[in-house]
């Protein structure tokens, strides 16, 4: 029969030109391929033409080991195995081979093994269809190597997580249509149809759109000639339907025309009983259109479009690849920016630029690996999963966040910047995975830039309470300080304080579990969650300032230190220092009075808390060592008040010392508003560390807010509108410089670690 | 030759992989259930006429989409030109129900400036014994999002006609009240030519090529 004749012809070819890897390829070889490879030789020749044979020979035992490793995970159900499992019964289901466990298991093993080999692809729908066809003609191991050849060489990037390669070839196909069928191209472009139709043609090599016996012939040609044949045939299909397509008025009609045509491409030489094609099976044709002989289609594709050359296609791919990647990135950016528009007060342009900076921060670590020496558990490259929703695609770790925070944030706090950054990171990282996405990043940034004084103070207040402040802070602050300054002297003045701070927070962390930021590890959310979220969306935000927990003395002193640092480079520095000193001492007394109310309510019936009510009679000067109290700053109050106030003054002095040392480099004269000499400051700083803090003392956010509102320089400072644009511009400029130098310094870094 | 239709609505069918999108559409457009099928690669297309009132026919263009995440960049392009959508989940697969929210978000962010009338469909309701999502909770969720909820089975042909017809009626009502309008450069709703019905001259010229019946 026909099949026997084909085999005979191949045998003659083998005897003349050799068989296996040493076979000569002649013009006769192509003719034989175009006539259809006989089933008995199909597997062998596919292996030969694709080069899979060489790979298999050079990796003996590889597949077996891979299967064992991949399937050995057995009980671990990953997304990939789940996706594969779902499609096993939807791969050539019309073929007997895949209607029993033998075929299904082989398919499962090959796909799972491949996903294990190449996590960058994992499993993509369409691979199941192609692989099932490979399995029909080759043993399992060969089918695996054929799949490797397809995914990694012959159809580059087709099946990756954004099907980039298929999109690239779709673009190439459009270009080719324009070159070969210009008239049709115009019309098709208006309908926007080429992109719709061609994806399945390329991803499944026509296997999902044509009857199997016909499509498999195209696979023969593909293994021999490469992607060129697929383009040729695709063009020939359009050419054959030219008239019908030109009269279509929308893409739906065009889809129908082409679908019907492809359903009726038949192979009349087929040996096996015809396998009914799924589409043909289901598409009820009122007037069955004429059948098309697949051999005629192949022949005409060579006649009309055979001039297409592989190297030209390769060149076109380069051009398209840039376009595709660019448009994927643009879509991502647009979608993210649009989503964030409603959530922040930044303009579109600002958001777009911030997105680019954020992405660059993420990408920089992919390329330069700057984070690997900082003990980060996952590299940025691993962290980027393009299959995730856009907002989640790029995420940054605390260190990267810290860099952006210090260059883009409006609150620069000298030596305290890394500490604040780490705390803000913890507030923003809602799911506590150690990474912050763009949305979370913008939420934080917007909080600092926009909103009124209350909003900004609220954020500042939160930054000095758990969970922003955490037990490990001391260590991360150490790391960050080293990273940012590399300045030993400064570390000395800063770190011990942070260390004692850390201890304090271990205990205080217990007392408030109720703050909004604290959330358990993120599980798959049920619909109830969304109903709640949805209900929440409808009402205005309800978190009031009363929800904020009270603050203890240590935390309050910490706030003051932060404020001092924030003000240190401000033009209004002097007034701001004075204002905060006034407000802080007022608050200290308020906290003191509040404590007394808490303990002996009967003694103080008045509800109004004001510093004038604090009795000065209990002052006992012996309790306070003169050197601890800056003379000009502490008015006499009750003795506990004096003690704690002294501590605050020390703290403030500490803070100022830090900011002072910071400032020394630029301007020595700019710092001291509290009239103390540097030596005294240092002295006080040392003493403070040994002193006890008052445990019962506490104040509320409302009290802090009220006191700060009485000082107009502070109000002015927090209400002032700040522009992020200059920061973004300098950040970009800095990045450009870094790019030039960082590869060298990165090298040094590696040598030193 | 085209059958006479009053309007053409473009619908999109979305939902997780293997919830039965293609099967439901095929049951509706071809009247049969495919025991075997392959996964949709990219997008697929179907169409059918429905009669919502005697003599009033609507042509439905139905776009079937791949459920796998990595095809989103392709399927996304189809939201913009759709006026209606069926959002499917599988009542025997709780995960597919949990993802309903994500699908809505995805659609919402890509359909602007237009909007899509969605119908929530709990599919495979013939598999009552394996049910993982109760009708009550699905109805509640649909209510929360302002959608209708229908349970269907392509295998047993339960509610398939009903689902598509109801959605078509809802859209038709919105078109009538003027809440949805035909717009140049938007394919969601197109007007057809119907004898004895007054149309604006623009609509007639736009669509007369197909209507020389």
XYZ file of N, CA, C and O in Angstrom, chain A residues 162-284:
492
model
N 4.663 33.782 30.074
C 3.852 34.802 29.392
C 3.693 34.464 27.909
O 3.389 35.332 27.114
N 3.934 33.229 27.573
C 3.931 32.742 26.186
C 4.578 33.759 25.237
O 4.102 33.980 24.116
N 5.674 34.319 25.698
C 6.347 35.380 24.951
C 6.684 34.959 23.520
O 6.432 35.708 22.577
N 7.258 33.751 23.389
C 7.699 33.310 22.064
C 6.558 33.246 21.070
O 6.694 33.643 19.907
N 5.419 32.755 21.526
C 4.263 32.668 20.640
C 3.785 34.059 20.248
O 3.390 34.292 19.100
N 3.847 34.994 21.188
C 3.457 36.366 20.872
C 4.434 36.993 19.885
O 4.039 37.740 18.988
N 5.709 36.650 20.052
C 6.722 37.151 19.128
C 6.417 36.648 17.719
O 6.377 37.420 16.760
N 6.164 35.350 17.599
C 5.903 34.802 16.273
C 4.574 35.288 15.705
O 4.405 35.372 14.489
N 3.665 35.611 16.557
C 2.423 36.211 16.096
C 2.723 37.550 15.418
O 2.168 37.858 14.372
N 3.623 38.311 16.034
C 4.054 39.573 15.436
C 4.778 39.344 14.122
O 4.556 40.061 13.139
N 5.643 38.333 14.095
C 6.352 37.999 12.865
C 5.347 37.624 11.772
O 5.451 38.056 10.624
N 4.351 36.843 12.177
C 3.333 36.416 11.213
C 2.584 37.621 10.637
O 2.298 37.684 9.445
N 2.301 38.573 11.480
C 1.634 39.768 10.990
C 2.504 40.509 9.965
O 2.021 40.936 8.923
N 3.794 40.607 10.297
C 4.729 41.259 9.366
C 4.772 40.510 8.034
O 4.792 41.116 6.963
N 4.804 39.197 8.127
C 4.859 38.394 6.897
C 3.589 38.550 6.081
O 3.624 38.620 4.848
N 2.460 38.625 6.766
C 1.203 38.823 6.054
C 1.244 40.149 5.303
O 0.831 40.257 4.156
N 1.798 41.147 5.972
C 1.880 42.446 5.335
C 2.774 42.389 4.091
O 2.475 42.983 3.067
N 3.863 41.620 4.203
C 4.787 41.536 3.079
C 4.217 40.718 1.927
O 4.332 41.087 0.765
N 3.569 39.597 2.259
C 3.128 38.690 1.189
C 1.696 38.936 0.732
O 1.363 38.693 -0.419
N 0.827 39.356 1.660
C -0.579 39.545 1.312
C -1.040 40.932 1.758
O -1.915 41.056 2.612
N -0.455 41.953 1.161
C -0.685 43.319 1.671
C -2.163 43.723 1.690
O -2.617 44.369 2.631
N -2.878 43.324 0.666
C -4.269 43.715 0.548
C -5.076 43.135 1.713
O -5.832 43.826 2.403
N -4.859 41.855 1.938
C -5.563 41.171 3.009
C -5.136 41.731 4.361
O -5.946 41.902 5.269
N -3.852 42.045 4.462
C -3.336 42.544 5.739
C -4.092 43.770 6.216
O -4.497 43.852 7.380
N -4.304 44.713 5.297
C -5.021 45.933 5.659
C -6.360 45.598 6.310
O -6.719 46.130 7.356
N -7.052 44.707 5.640
C -8.388 44.363 6.102
C -8.337 43.621 7.439
O -9.085 43.921 8.367
N -7.413 42.677 7.525
C -7.304 41.875 8.747
C -6.882 42.746 9.927
O -7.272 42.507 11.063
N -6.053 43.724 9.630
C -5.604 44.576 10.718
C -6.776 45.360 11.288
O -6.938 45.499 12.491
N -7.645 45.834 10.383
C -8.825 46.544 10.853
C -9.680 45.652 11.743
O -10.277 46.095 12.712
N -9.760 44.387 11.366
C -10.565 43.468 12.171
C -9.820 43.038 13.430
O -10.405 42.483 14.357
N -8.538 43.265 13.437
C -7.734 42.836 14.593
C -7.721 41.338 14.763
O -7.732 40.811 15.868
N -7.724 40.638 13.662
C -8.004 39.202 13.738
C -6.759 38.322 13.764
O -6.781 37.236 14.311
N -5.665 38.814 13.203
C -4.512 37.922 13.063
C -4.035 37.415 14.413
O -3.732 36.246 14.601
N -4.030 38.326 15.375
C -3.558 37.915 16.687
C -4.477 36.865 17.308
O -4.050 35.999 18.047
N -5.758 36.968 16.985
C -6.706 36.038 17.575
C -6.517 34.626 17.053
O -6.477 33.663 17.798
N -6.402 34.543 15.723
C -6.428 33.217 15.127
C -5.122 32.471 15.272
O -5.100 31.267 15.458
N -4.024 33.205 15.209
C -2.786 32.493 14.962
C -2.191 31.828 16.191
O -1.397 30.913 16.077
N -2.600 32.260 17.377
C -1.934 31.747 18.565
C -2.025 30.229 18.690
O -1.030 29.552 18.923
N -3.222 29.695 18.502
C -3.358 28.247 18.637
C -2.649 27.527 17.487
O -2.157 26.416 17.654
N -2.590 28.161 16.327
C -1.880 27.533 15.215
C -0.428 27.301 15.599
O 0.135 26.242 15.356
N 0.180 28.305 16.172
C 1.603 28.202 16.489
C 1.854 27.368 17.737
O 2.725 26.513 17.757
N 1.076 27.626 18.768
C 1.337 26.930 20.033
C 1.132 25.423 19.925
O 1.772 24.658 20.628
N 0.228 24.997 19.062
C -0.007 23.553 18.950
C 0.410 23.016 17.591
O 0.107 21.875 17.258
N 1.135 23.798 16.811
C 1.563 23.375 15.473
C 0.381 22.852 14.659
O 0.481 21.823 14.000
N -0.744 23.536 14.742
C -1.988 23.210 14.032
C -2.689 21.968 14.576
O -3.745 21.588 14.091
N -2.091 21.312 15.573
C -2.688 20.068 16.061
C -4.068 20.294 16.682
O -4.918 19.409 16.639
N -4.290 21.463 17.265
C -5.588 21.673 17.910
C -6.634 22.235 16.948
O -7.792 22.321 17.301
N -6.217 22.609 15.750
C -7.199 23.224 14.849
C -7.470 22.419 13.585
O -8.409 22.708 12.855
N -6.645 21.420 13.322
C -6.811 20.613 12.106
C -7.055 19.171 12.501
O -6.635 18.750 13.573
N -7.682 18.390 11.614
C -7.773 16.957 11.903
C -6.366 16.386 12.115
O -5.417 16.788 11.450
N -6.280 15.449 13.061
C -4.987 14.942 13.472
C -4.124 14.415 12.322
O -2.938 14.745 12.223
N -4.706 13.621 11.438
C -3.922 13.000 10.368
C -3.294 14.029 9.432
O -2.259 13.775 8.827
N -3.934 15.168 9.325
C -3.383 16.223 8.481
C -2.315 17.007 9.242
O -1.232 17.271 8.717
N -2.639 17.345 10.480
C -1.728 18.180 11.252
C -0.395 17.475 11.490
O 0.660 18.108 11.494
N -0.440 16.152 11.643
C 0.790 15.435 11.944
C 1.773 15.526 10.769
O 2.987 15.513 10.960
N 1.254 15.686 9.570
C 2.138 15.878 8.416
C 2.870 17.214 8.524
O 4.027 17.340 8.132
N 2.164 18.196 9.050
C 2.811 19.492 9.243
C 3.885 19.387 10.317
O 4.909 20.061 10.256
N 3.648 18.527 11.294
C 4.662 18.305 12.328
C 5.906 17.673 11.693
O 7.041 18.047 12.004
N 5.692 16.712 10.775
C 6.824 16.115 10.031
C 7.669 17.221 9.393
O 8.888 17.272 9.556
N 6.997 18.074 8.644
C 7.701 19.152 7.941
C 8.387 20.074 8.927
O 9.510 20.523 8.704
N 7.691 20.347 10.040
C 8.246 21.248 11.043
C 9.548 20.704 11.615
O 10.532 21.426 11.755
N 9.562 19.406 11.934
C 10.798 18.851 12.496
C 11.930 18.906 11.469
O 13.090 19.054 11.822
N 11.581 18.812 10.202
C 12.633 18.851 9.188
C 13.097 20.279 8.907
O 14.289 20.558 8.842
N 12.161 21.206 8.771
C 12.480 22.555 8.284
C 12.460 23.627 9.361
O 12.911 24.743 9.131
N 11.841 23.316 10.478
C 11.721 24.342 11.509
C 10.491 25.220 11.319
O 9.613 24.926 10.488
N 10.459 26.309 12.040
C 9.268 27.161 12.140
C 8.860 27.744 10.785
O 7.702 28.103 10.568
N 9.794 27.811 9.865
C 9.520 28.354 8.532
C 8.287 27.710 7.914
O 7.450 28.389 7.330
N 8.154 26.384 8.064
C 7.010 25.677 7.475
C 5.698 26.144 8.099
O 4.701 26.326 7.395
N 5.718 26.326 9.403
C 4.493 26.745 10.074
C 4.037 28.106 9.548
O 2.852 28.309 9.276
N 4.999 29.013 9.381
C 4.655 30.322 8.811
C 4.114 30.176 7.387
O 3.114 30.792 7.016
N 4.806 29.352 6.605
C 4.392 29.129 5.216
C 2.954 28.652 5.137
O 2.147 29.179 4.380
N 2.662 27.633 5.935
C 1.319 27.053 5.883
C 0.283 28.054 6.382
O -0.800 28.183 5.803
N 0.635 28.767 7.438
C -0.302 29.765 7.959
C -0.634 30.794 6.874
O -1.794 31.172 6.691
N 0.396 31.223 6.144
C 0.168 32.168 5.046
C -0.702 31.543 3.963
O -1.614 32.186 3.421
N -0.421 30.272 3.653
C -1.199 29.597 2.613
C -2.665 29.478 3.002
O -3.555 29.593 2.156
N -2.918 29.277 4.293
C -4.303 29.187 4.761
C -5.005 30.527 4.539
O -6.125 30.575 4.025
N -4.335 31.608 4.898
C -4.931 32.928 4.672
C -5.172 33.146 3.175
O -6.224 33.633 2.764
N -4.173 32.763 2.382
C -4.264 32.966 0.943
C -5.475 32.248 0.361
O -6.225 32.794 -0.437
N -5.663 31.000 0.775
C -6.781 30.201 0.278
C -8.134 30.805 0.639
O -9.126 30.561 -0.040
N -8.169 31.563 1.722
C -9.447 32.105 2.190
C -9.583 33.599 1.922
O -10.451 34.254 2.493
N -8.713 34.072 1.068
C -8.628 35.503 0.824
C -9.989 36.159 0.573
O -10.358 37.123 1.242
N -10.731 35.626 -0.379
C -11.989 36.278 -0.743
C -12.976 36.297 0.416
O -13.589 37.319 0.716
N -13.098 35.122 1.026
C -14.045 35.036 2.147
C -13.644 35.996 3.261
O -14.495 36.675 3.844
N -12.339 36.076 3.528
C -11.874 36.945 4.613
C -12.111 38.409 4.285
O -12.469 39.204 5.154
N -11.927 38.764 3.012
C -12.102 40.171 2.629
C -13.547 40.620 2.791
O -13.819 41.802 2.967
N -14.466 39.670 2.740
C -15.865 40.079 2.870
C -16.369 39.988 4.311
O -17.533 40.246 4.580
N -15.497 39.616 5.213
C -15.913 39.557 6.628
C -15.999 40.959 7.200
O -15.171 41.809 6.905
N -16.985 41.159 8.065
C -17.096 42.489 8.638
C -16.665 42.536 10.101
O -16.593 43.604 10.691
N -16.435 41.392 10.712
C -15.824 41.443 12.038
C -14.978 40.198 12.282
O -14.999 39.249 11.511
N -14.244 40.225 13.374
C -13.302 39.140 13.587
C -14.000 37.814 13.867
O -13.463 36.755 13.575
N -15.209 37.891 14.391
C -15.978 36.674 14.616
C -16.214 35.922 13.320
O -16.016 34.705 13.239
N -16.617 36.666 12.310
C -16.860 36.028 11.017
C -15.577 35.433 10.458
O -15.573 34.326 9.919
N -14.492 36.190 10.578
C -13.217 35.701 10.077
C -12.811 34.414 10.793
O -12.324 33.461 10.173
N -13.043 34.382 12.101
C -12.740 33.179 12.880
C -13.552 31.996 12.358
O -13.057 30.875 12.258
N -14.813 32.254 12.036
C -15.669 31.189 11.562
C -15.167 30.653 10.226
O -15.083 29.433 10.019
N -14.835 31.565 9.338
C -14.345 31.168 8.015
C -13.113 30.265 8.149
O -13.060 29.163 7.587
N -12.151 30.726 8.938
C -10.902 29.979 9.064
C -11.095 28.672 9.827
O -10.521 27.643 9.476
N -11.933 28.727 10.845
C -12.194 27.510 11.618
C -12.781 26.422 10.746
O -12.366 25.257 10.781
N -13.732 26.809 9.926
C -14.395 25.839 9.064
C -13.417 25.271 8.029
O -13.414 24.075 7.754
N -12.581 26.123 7.502
C -11.591 25.692 6.518
C -10.648 24.657 7.137
O -10.434 23.579 6.599
N -10.115 24.994 8.298
C -9.130 24.112 8.925
C -9.736 22.771 9.333
O -9.088 21.733 9.252
N -10.995 22.810 9.747
C -11.678 21.557 10.087
C -11.704 20.592 8.910
O -11.779 19.380 9.093
N -11.657 21.151 7.718
C -11.838 20.313 6.541
C -10.572 20.059 5.746
O -10.627 19.656 4.589
N -9.448 20.291 6.384
C -8.188 19.902 5.763
C -7.980 18.425 6.057
O -7.868 18.024 7.211
N -7.976 17.604 5.020
C -7.961 16.145 5.249
C -6.715 15.498 4.645
O -6.091 16.041 3.736
N -6.402 14.352 5.175
C -5.313 13.537 4.648
C -5.934 12.264 4.079
O -6.354 11.379 4.824
N -5.977 12.195 2.765
C -6.683 11.070 2.145
C -5.835 9.817 2.099
O -6.317 8.743 1.774
N -4.536 9.959 2.389
C -3.676 8.780 2.338
C -3.581 8.077 3.675
O -2.836 7.125 3.825
N -4.295 8.603 4.630
C -4.098 8.076 5.972
C -4.384 6.579 6.048
O -5.280 6.069 5.372
N -3.569 5.896 6.837
C -3.705 4.444 6.931
C -4.686 4.049 8.017
O -5.522 3.165 7.828
N -4.558 4.719 9.139
C -5.421 4.362 10.266
C -6.847 4.759 9.949
O -7.076 5.634 9.110
N -7.796 4.113 10.601
C -9.171 4.592 10.450
C -9.206 6.043 10.914
O -8.552 6.380 11.901
N -9.882 6.882 10.182
C -9.826 8.311 10.494
C -10.244 8.596 11.933
O -11.210 8.042 12.431
N -9.471 9.428 12.570
C -9.830 9.868 13.909
C -10.667 11.123 13.747
O -10.195 12.101 13.184
N -11.890 11.063 14.198
C -12.734 12.246 13.987
C -12.127 13.455 14.697
O -11.671 13.356 15.834
N -12.086 14.538 13.993
C -11.523 15.744 14.577
C -12.553 16.380 15.500
O -13.735 16.436 15.205
N -12.051 16.831 16.626
C -12.950 17.367 17.651
C -13.842 18.474 17.131
O -15.044 18.458 17.315
N -13.208 19.395 16.476
C -13.985 20.537 16.010
C -15.009 20.114 14.980
O -16.167 20.468 15.058
N -14.530 19.302 14.014
C -15.414 18.859 12.957
C -16.566 18.066 13.558
O -17.710 18.162 13.130
N -16.202 17.304 14.593
C -17.196 16.476 15.261
C -18.308 17.342 15.818
O -19.463 16.950 15.858
N -17.943 18.510 16.256
C -18.884 19.316 17.007
C -19.505 20.444 16.193
O -20.573 20.915 16.503
N -18.794 20.852 15.165
C -19.341 21.954 14.387
C -20.354 21.391 13.395
O -20.001 20.674 12.469
N -21.605 21.690 13.642
C -22.614 21.180 12.734
C -22.576 22.001 11.458
O -22.798 23.194 11.479
